[in-house]
């Protein structure tokens, strides 16, 4: 299985191809853009073609009024020199700057969903996958909030006074292409949210999730869904970080 990964803020504007055993296969440059703070990567298929959506949406300082989603055709080979943008979505949030690290695509709805970090209850936003006027910056729709994901515990805060308060923060999102469930990753664990046919994604995130406990990881921030094997693939930041597969309910 080939995986795609990105580096964090101010890294090179490139996609890294990985084998699922962790072997690095190569880097593909993304033409004409910069990596201001790339934070998530979402794969989807539209009209039979595979795409990757790069979320340049990180904002630890709460200073960015403009964020971007960069969409490219998935490279066929890991040794491809360069890939061009298929389209981009520039946007801002209705409340002003917020850090976004969790992004996923629902092709059936033609929507992109985003979850803000460091806000309680959690806030879910939505953007059109294909804006009517791509030349104009969009204002993301605030779909609503949900509070079913545990925040950092008092023990976590006490054990790590500097970073313990972030243990419950949302770092990645994945949506089942068939619409049956959502996966939400935090620094602590992975959460499986079932979705009934009549529910919206916000309604589904209001359901009680199944907690999938992860082995200790330095900084769990990357999530991919493998529907064929019904597993989730979780990666961490930092060199030497492990890759885990977790079987879904």
CSV table of C-alpha atoms in Angstrom, one decimal, residues 76-198:
chain,number,residue,atom,x,y,z
A,76,UNK,CA,0.7,7.9,-10.4
A,77,UNK,CA,4.3,7.3,-9.5
A,78,UNK,CA,6.3,8.1,-6.4
A,79,UNK,CA,9.2,9.4,-8.6
A,80,UNK,CA,7.0,12.0,-10.4
A,81,UNK,CA,9.0,15.3,-10.4
A,82,UNK,CA,6.1,17.7,-10.0
A,83,UNK,CA,2.3,17.9,-9.8
A,84,UNK,CA,0.2,21.0,-10.7
A,85,UNK,CA,-2.8,22.3,-8.8
A,86,UNK,CA,-6.2,21.0,-10.1
A,87,UNK,CA,-7.9,23.8,-8.1
A,88,UNK,CA,-7.8,25.6,-4.8
A,89,UNK,CA,-10.2,26.9,-2.2
A,90,UNK,CA,-9.2,30.0,-0.3
A,91,UNK,CA,-11.4,30.7,2.7
A,92,UNK,CA,-11.7,32.2,6.1
A,93,UNK,CA,-13.7,31.3,9.2
A,94,UNK,CA,-16.7,33.3,10.3
A,95,UNK,CA,-15.4,33.9,13.8
A,96,UNK,CA,-11.9,34.9,12.7
A,97,UNK,CA,-8.6,33.0,12.9
A,98,UNK,CA,-8.6,29.5,14.3
A,99,UNK,CA,-6.3,26.5,14.0
A,100,UNK,CA,-7.6,23.8,11.7
A,101,UNK,CA,-5.8,20.4,11.6
A,102,UNK,CA,-8.7,18.0,10.7
A,103,UNK,CA,-10.1,18.0,7.2
A,104,UNK,CA,-12.0,15.5,5.1
A,105,UNK,CA,-14.0,15.3,1.9
A,106,UNK,CA,-17.5,14.0,1.3
A,107,UNK,CA,-17.7,13.6,-2.5
A,108,UNK,CA,-21.4,12.5,-2.4
A,109,UNK,CA,-22.2,15.9,-0.7
A,110,UNK,CA,-19.6,17.8,-2.7
A,111,UNK,CA,-18.4,19.2,0.6
A,112,UNK,CA,-15.2,19.6,2.6
A,113,UNK,CA,-15.6,19.3,6.4
A,114,UNK,CA,-13.2,20.8,8.9
A,115,UNK,CA,-12.9,20.7,12.7
A,116,UNK,CA,-11.2,23.4,14.7
A,117,UNK,CA,-8.6,22.6,17.3
A,118,UNK,CA,-8.4,24.0,20.8
A,119,UNK,CA,-12.1,24.9,21.0
A,120,UNK,CA,-14.6,23.3,23.3
A,121,UNK,CA,-17.1,22.2,22.4
A,122,UNK,CA,-15.6,21.2,19.1
A,123,UNK,CA,-16.7,23.2,16.0
A,124,UNK,CA,-17.5,21.6,12.6
A,125,UNK,CA,-17.2,23.7,9.5
A,126,UNK,CA,-18.2,23.0,5.8
A,127,UNK,CA,-17.0,24.4,2.4
A,128,UNK,CA,-18.1,23.5,-1.1
A,129,UNK,CA,-15.7,21.1,-2.8
A,130,UNK,CA,-16.2,23.2,-6.0
A,131,UNK,CA,-17.0,26.8,-5.2
A,132,UNK,CA,-19.2,28.6,-7.6
A,133,UNK,CA,-16.7,31.4,-7.9
A,134,UNK,CA,-13.3,29.9,-7.1
A,135,UNK,CA,-11.6,33.3,-7.6
A,136,UNK,CA,-13.3,34.7,-4.5
A,137,UNK,CA,-12.3,33.7,-0.9
A,138,UNK,CA,-15.1,31.7,0.7
A,139,UNK,CA,-16.5,32.0,4.2
A,140,UNK,CA,-16.7,28.6,5.7
A,141,UNK,CA,-20.1,27.6,7.0
A,142,UNK,CA,-20.3,26.9,10.8
A,143,UNK,CA,-22.3,23.7,10.8
A,144,UNK,CA,-22.4,23.4,14.6
A,145,UNK,CA,-20.6,22.1,17.6
A,146,UNK,CA,-20.4,18.7,19.4
A,147,UNK,CA,-19.0,17.7,22.8
A,148,UNK,CA,-18.8,13.9,22.6
A,149,UNK,CA,-15.0,13.9,22.3
A,150,UNK,CA,-13.3,13.9,25.8
A,151,UNK,CA,-11.1,16.9,26.6
A,152,UNK,CA,-7.8,16.6,28.5
A,153,UNK,CA,-8.2,15.1,31.9
A,154,UNK,CA,-7.0,16.7,35.2
A,155,UNK,CA,-4.4,13.9,35.4
A,156,UNK,CA,-3.1,14.6,31.9
A,157,UNK,CA,-2.8,18.3,32.7
A,158,UNK,CA,-0.9,17.5,36.0
A,159,UNK,CA,1.5,15.1,34.4
A,160,UNK,CA,2.4,17.5,31.6
A,161,UNK,CA,1.7,21.1,32.7
A,162,UNK,CA,3.0,22.6,29.4
A,163,UNK,CA,1.2,20.3,26.8
A,164,UNK,CA,-1.2,18.1,28.8
A,165,UNK,CA,-4.1,20.4,28.1
A,166,UNK,CA,-3.8,19.6,24.4
A,167,UNK,CA,-4.2,15.8,24.8
A,168,UNK,CA,-7.9,15.8,23.7
A,169,UNK,CA,-7.4,18.1,20.7
A,170,UNK,CA,-8.6,17.1,17.3
A,171,UNK,CA,-5.7,16.4,14.9
A,172,UNK,CA,-7.3,14.6,12.0
A,173,UNK,CA,-10.6,13.6,10.4
A,174,UNK,CA,-11.7,10.9,8.0
A,175,UNK,CA,-15.1,10.2,6.5
A,176,UNK,CA,-16.2,6.8,5.2
A,177,UNK,CA,-16.8,7.3,1.4
A,178,UNK,CA,-20.1,5.4,1.8
A,179,UNK,CA,-21.2,7.7,4.6
A,180,UNK,CA,-21.4,5.0,7.3
A,181,UNK,CA,-19.0,6.4,9.9
A,182,UNK,CA,-16.6,9.1,10.8
A,183,UNK,CA,-13.1,8.8,12.4
A,184,UNK,CA,-11.8,11.6,14.6
A,185,UNK,CA,-8.2,11.5,15.8
A,186,UNK,CA,-6.8,13.2,18.9
A,187,UNK,CA,-3.3,13.1,20.4
A,188,UNK,CA,-4.7,10.5,22.8
A,189,UNK,CA,-6.9,8.1,20.8
A,190,UNK,CA,-9.0,7.4,17.7
A,191,UNK,CA,-12.8,7.7,17.9
A,192,UNK,CA,-15.2,5.8,15.7
A,193,UNK,CA,-18.6,7.6,15.1
A,194,UNK,CA,-21.4,5.5,13.5
A,195,UNK,CA,-23.7,7.3,11.2
A,196,UNK,CA,-27.3,6.3,10.4
A,197,UNK,CA,-28.6,6.9,6.9
A,198,UNK,CA,-30.9,9.8,8.1
